[in-house]
PDB file of C-alpha atoms in Angstrom:
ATOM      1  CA  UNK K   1     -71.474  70.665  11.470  1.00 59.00           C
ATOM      2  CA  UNK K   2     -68.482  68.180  10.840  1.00 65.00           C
ATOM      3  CA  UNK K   3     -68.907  64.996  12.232  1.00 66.00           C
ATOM      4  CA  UNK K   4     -65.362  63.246  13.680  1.00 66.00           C
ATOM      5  CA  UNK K   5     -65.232  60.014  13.058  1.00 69.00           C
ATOM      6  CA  UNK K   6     -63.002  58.082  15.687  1.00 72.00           C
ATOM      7  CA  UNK K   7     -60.950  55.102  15.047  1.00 72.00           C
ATOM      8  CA  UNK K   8     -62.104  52.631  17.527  1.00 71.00           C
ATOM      9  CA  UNK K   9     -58.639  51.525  19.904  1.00 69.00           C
ATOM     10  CA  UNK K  10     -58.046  48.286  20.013  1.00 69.00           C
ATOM     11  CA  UNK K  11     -55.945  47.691  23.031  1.00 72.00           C
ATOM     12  CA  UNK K  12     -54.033  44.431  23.528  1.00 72.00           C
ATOM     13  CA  UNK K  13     -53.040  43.185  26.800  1.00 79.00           C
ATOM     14  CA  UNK K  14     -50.530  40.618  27.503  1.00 80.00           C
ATOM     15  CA  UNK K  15     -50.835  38.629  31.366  1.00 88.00           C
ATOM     16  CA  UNK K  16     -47.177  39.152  32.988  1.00 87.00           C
ATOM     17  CA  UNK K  17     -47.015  35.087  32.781  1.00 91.00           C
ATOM     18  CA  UNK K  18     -47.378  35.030  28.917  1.00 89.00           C
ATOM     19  CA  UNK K  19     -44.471  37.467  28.622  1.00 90.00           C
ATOM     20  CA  UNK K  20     -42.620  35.773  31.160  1.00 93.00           C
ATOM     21  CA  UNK K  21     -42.681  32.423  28.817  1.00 93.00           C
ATOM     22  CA  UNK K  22     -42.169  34.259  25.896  1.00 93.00           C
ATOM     23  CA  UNK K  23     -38.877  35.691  27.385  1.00 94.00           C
ATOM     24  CA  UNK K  24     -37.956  31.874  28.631  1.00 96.00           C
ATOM     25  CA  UNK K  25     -38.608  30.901  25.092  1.00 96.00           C
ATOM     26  CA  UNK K  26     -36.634  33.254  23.661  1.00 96.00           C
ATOM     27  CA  UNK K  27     -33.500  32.922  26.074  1.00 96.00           C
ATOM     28  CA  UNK K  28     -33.470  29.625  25.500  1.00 96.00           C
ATOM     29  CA  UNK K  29     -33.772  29.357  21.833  1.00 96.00           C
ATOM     30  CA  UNK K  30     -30.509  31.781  22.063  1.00 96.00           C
ATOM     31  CA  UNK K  31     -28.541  29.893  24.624  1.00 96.00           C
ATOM     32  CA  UNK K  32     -29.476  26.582  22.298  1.00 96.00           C
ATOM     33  CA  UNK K  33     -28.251  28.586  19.193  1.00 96.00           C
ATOM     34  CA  UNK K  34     -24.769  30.094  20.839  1.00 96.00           C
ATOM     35  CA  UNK K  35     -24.179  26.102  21.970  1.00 95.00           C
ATOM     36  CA  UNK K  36     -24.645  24.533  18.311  1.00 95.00           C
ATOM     37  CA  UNK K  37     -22.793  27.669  17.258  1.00 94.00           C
ATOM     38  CA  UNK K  38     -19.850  26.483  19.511  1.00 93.00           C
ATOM     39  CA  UNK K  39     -20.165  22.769  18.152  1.00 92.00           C
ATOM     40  CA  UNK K  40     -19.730  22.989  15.362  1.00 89.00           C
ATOM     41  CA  UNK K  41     -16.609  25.872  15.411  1.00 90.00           C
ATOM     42  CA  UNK K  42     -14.750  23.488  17.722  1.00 90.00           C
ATOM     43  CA  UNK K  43     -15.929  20.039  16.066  1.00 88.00           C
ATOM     44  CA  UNK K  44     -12.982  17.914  14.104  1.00 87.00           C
ATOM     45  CA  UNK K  45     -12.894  18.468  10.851  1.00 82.00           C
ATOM     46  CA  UNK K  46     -14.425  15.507   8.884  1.00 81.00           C
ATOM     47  CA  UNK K  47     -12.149  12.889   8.022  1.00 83.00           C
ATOM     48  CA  UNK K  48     -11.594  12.515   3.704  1.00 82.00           C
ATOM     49  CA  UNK K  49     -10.999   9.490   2.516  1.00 78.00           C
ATOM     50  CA  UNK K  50      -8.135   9.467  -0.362  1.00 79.00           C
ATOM     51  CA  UNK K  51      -8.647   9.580  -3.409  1.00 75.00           C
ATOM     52  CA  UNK K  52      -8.626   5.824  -5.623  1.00 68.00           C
ATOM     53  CA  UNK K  53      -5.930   4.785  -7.868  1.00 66.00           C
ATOM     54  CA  UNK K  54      -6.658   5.047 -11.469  1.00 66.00           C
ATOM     55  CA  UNK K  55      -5.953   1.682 -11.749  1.00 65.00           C
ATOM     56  CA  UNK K  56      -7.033  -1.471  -9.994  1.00 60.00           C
ATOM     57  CA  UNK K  57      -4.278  -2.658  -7.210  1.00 60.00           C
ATOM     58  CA  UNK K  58      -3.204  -6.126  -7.839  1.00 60.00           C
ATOM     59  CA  UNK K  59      -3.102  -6.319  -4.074  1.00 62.00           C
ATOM     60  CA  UNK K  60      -7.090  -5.475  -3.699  1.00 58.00           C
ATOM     61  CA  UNK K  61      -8.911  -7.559  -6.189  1.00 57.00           C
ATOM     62  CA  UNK K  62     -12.624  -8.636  -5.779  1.00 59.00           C
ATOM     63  CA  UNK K  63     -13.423 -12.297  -6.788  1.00 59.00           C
ATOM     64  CA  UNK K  64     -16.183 -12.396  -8.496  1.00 59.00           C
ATOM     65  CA  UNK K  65     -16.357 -15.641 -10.220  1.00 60.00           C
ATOM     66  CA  UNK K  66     -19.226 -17.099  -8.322  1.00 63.00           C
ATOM     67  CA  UNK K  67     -21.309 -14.237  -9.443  1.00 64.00           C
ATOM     68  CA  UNK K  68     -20.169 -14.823 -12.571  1.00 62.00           C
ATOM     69  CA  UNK K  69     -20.631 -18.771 -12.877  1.00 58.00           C
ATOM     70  CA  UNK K  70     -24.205 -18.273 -11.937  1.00 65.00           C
ATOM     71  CA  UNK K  71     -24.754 -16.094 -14.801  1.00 65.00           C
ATOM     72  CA  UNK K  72     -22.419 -18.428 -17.170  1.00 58.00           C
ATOM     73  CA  UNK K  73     -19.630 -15.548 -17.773  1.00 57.00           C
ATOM     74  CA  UNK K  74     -16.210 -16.765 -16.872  1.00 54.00           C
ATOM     75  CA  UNK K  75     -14.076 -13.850 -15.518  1.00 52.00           C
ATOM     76  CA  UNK K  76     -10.136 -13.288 -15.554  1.00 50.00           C
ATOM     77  CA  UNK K  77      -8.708 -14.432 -12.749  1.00 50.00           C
ATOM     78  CA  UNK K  78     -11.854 -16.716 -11.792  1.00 52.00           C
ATOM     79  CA  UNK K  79     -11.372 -20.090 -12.520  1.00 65.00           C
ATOM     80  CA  UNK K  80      -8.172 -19.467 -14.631  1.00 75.00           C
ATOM     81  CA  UNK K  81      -5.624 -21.103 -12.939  1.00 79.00           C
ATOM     82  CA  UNK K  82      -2.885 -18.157 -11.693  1.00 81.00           C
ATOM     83  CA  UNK K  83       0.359 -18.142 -13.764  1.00 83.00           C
ATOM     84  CA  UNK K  84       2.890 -20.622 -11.422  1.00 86.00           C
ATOM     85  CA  UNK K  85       6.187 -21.599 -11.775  1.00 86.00           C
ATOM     86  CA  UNK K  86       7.460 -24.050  -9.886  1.00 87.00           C
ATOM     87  CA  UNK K  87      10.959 -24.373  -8.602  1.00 86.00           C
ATOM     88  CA  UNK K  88      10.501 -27.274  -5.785  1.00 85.00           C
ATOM     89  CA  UNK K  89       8.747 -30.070  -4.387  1.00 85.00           C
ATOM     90  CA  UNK K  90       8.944 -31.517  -0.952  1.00 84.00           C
ATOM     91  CA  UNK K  91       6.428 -34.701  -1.320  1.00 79.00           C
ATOM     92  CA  UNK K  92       5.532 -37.697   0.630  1.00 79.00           C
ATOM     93  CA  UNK K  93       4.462 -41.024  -0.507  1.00 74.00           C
ATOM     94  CA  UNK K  94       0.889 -39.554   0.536  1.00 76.00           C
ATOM     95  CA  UNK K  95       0.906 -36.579  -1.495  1.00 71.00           C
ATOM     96  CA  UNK K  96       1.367 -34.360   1.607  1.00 81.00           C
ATOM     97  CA  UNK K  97       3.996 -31.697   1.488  1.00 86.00           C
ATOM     98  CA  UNK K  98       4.878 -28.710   0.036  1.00 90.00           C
ATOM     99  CA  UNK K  99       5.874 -26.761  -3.088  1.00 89.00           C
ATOM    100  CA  UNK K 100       8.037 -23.765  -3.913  1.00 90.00           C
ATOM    101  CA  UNK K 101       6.932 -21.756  -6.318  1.00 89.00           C
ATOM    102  CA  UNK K 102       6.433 -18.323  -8.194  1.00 88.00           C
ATOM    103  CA  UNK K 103       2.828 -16.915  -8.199  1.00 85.00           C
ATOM    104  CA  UNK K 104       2.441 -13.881 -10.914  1.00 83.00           C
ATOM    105  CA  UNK K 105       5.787 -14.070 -11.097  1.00 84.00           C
ATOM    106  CA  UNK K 106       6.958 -12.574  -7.775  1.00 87.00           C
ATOM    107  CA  UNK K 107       9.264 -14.159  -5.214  1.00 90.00           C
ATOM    108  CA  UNK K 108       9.159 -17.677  -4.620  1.00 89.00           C
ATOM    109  CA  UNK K 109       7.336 -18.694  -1.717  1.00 89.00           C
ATOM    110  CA  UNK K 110       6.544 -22.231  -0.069  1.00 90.00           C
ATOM    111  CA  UNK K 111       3.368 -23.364  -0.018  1.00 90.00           C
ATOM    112  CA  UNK K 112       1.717 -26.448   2.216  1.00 91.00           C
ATOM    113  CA  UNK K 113      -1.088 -28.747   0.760  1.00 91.00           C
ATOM    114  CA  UNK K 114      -4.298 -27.320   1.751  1.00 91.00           C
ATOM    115  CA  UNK K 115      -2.988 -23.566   1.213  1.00 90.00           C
ATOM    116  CA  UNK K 116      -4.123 -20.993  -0.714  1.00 89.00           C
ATOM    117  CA  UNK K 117      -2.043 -20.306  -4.209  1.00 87.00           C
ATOM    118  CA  UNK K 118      -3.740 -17.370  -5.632  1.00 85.00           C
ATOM    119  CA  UNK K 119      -7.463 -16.382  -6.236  1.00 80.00           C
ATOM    120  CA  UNK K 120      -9.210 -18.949  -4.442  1.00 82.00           C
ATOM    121  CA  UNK K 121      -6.394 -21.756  -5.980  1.00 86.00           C
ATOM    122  CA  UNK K 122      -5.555 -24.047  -3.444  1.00 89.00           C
ATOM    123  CA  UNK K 123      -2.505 -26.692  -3.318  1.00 91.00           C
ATOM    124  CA  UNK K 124      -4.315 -29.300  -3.059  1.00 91.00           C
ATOM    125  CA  UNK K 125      -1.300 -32.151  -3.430  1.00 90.00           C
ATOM    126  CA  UNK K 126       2.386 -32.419  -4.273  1.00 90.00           C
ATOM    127  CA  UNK K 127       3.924 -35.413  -6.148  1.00 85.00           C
ATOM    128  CA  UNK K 128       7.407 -36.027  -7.006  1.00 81.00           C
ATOM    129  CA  UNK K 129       7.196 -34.204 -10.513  1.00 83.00           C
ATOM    130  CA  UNK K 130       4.657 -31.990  -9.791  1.00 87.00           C
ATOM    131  CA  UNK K 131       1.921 -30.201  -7.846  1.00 89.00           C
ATOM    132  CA  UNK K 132      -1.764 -30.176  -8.343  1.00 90.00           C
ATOM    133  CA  UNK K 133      -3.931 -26.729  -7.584  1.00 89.00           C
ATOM    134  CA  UNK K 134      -7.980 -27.272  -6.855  1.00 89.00           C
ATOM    135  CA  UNK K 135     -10.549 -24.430  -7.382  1.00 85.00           C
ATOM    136  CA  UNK K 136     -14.263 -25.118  -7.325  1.00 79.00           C
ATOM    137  CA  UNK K 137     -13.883 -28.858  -8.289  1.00 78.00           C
ATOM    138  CA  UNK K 138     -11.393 -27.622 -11.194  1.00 83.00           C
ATOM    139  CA  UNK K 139      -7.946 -28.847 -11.506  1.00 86.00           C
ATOM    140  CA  UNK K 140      -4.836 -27.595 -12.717  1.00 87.00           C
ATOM    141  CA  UNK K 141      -1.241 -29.174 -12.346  1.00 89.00           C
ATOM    142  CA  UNK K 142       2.030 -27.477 -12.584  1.00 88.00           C
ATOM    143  CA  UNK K 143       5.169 -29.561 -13.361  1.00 86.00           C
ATOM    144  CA  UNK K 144       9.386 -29.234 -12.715  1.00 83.00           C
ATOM    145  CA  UNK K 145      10.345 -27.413 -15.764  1.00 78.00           C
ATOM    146  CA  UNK K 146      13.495 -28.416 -15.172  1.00 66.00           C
ATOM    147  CA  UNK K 147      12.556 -31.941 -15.485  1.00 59.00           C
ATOM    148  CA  UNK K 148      10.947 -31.726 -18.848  1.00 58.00           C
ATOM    149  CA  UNK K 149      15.242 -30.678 -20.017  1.00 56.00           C
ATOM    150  CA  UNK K 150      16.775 -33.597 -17.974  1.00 58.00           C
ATOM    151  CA  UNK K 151      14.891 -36.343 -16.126  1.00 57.00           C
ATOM    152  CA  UNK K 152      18.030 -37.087 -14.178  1.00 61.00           C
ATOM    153  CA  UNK K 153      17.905 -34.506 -11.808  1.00 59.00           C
ATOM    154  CA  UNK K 154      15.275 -35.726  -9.692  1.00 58.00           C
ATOM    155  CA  UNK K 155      16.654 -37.316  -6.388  1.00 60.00           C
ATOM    156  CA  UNK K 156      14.934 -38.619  -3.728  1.00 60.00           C
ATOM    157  CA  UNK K 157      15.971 -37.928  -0.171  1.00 57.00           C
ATOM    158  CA  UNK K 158      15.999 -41.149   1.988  1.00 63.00           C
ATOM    159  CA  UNK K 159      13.318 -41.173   4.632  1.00 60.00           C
ATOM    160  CA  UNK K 160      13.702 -40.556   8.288  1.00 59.00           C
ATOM    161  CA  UNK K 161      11.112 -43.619   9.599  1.00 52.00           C
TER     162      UNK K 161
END
């Protein structure tokens, strides 16, 4: 006599509502998919910065000398004065007025009491001989070349008051 073992059925059942979410869950997981899908095909492409110079741009130039003077380093361009050559004064009695001059050797430019030289230097006042630059109670003057050669050329131009 042979005895037949059966394999017990295990039947699962799902309710029509659990298959109905399931579905919703599904559909929307794929509708949420196909719109990140089109997001990202149509977003802009990501801007790149360029590249940086190999060197340092005499245009962009950190001052760091505060830094610095707290930890007792002096640094180039800090509180040494900025290479000036000056062509012209225009001075009051006062020591109001303004200088021309050549900073780093560029152009000349014209520059008021109370503006900004280079690197924090400020003209600070103009005399008949020279001009006077202040930077973080340090001061530097600048005098006429010129005059050093021949003392004669300085003239004075007559007041208008």
């Amino acid at each position: 006599m042979k005895l037949a073992l059966k394999k017990p059925v295990v039947q699962f059942s799902m309710s029509p509502r659990l298959v109905q979410g399931l579905r919703m869950v599904l559909w929307l997981g794929t509708v949420g998919l196909a719109v990140w899908v089109l997001i990202k095909l149509f977003a802009p492409a990501p801007v790149v910065a360029p590249a940086m110079p190999a060197q340092a741009s005499a245009n962009y130039q950190i001052d760091q000398s505060p830094e610095a003077r707290l930890m007792g380093v002096e640094t180039a361009g800090g509180l040494t004065p900025p290479s000036v050559n000056l062509l012209g004064i225009f001075a009051n009695s006062e020591g109001k007025g303004a200088a021309v001059m050549s900073i780093e050797g560029q152009p000349a430019q014209s520059k008021r009491v109370g503006d900004e030289v280079a690197n924090g230097w400020t003209l600070e006042e103009v005399g008949p001989t020279f001009a006077v630059m202040r930077r973080s109670g340090q001061r530097h003057q600048v005098n006429l070349p010129i005059l050093e050669a021949d003392p004669n050329l300085l003239r004075r131009v007559p007041s208008s008051g």
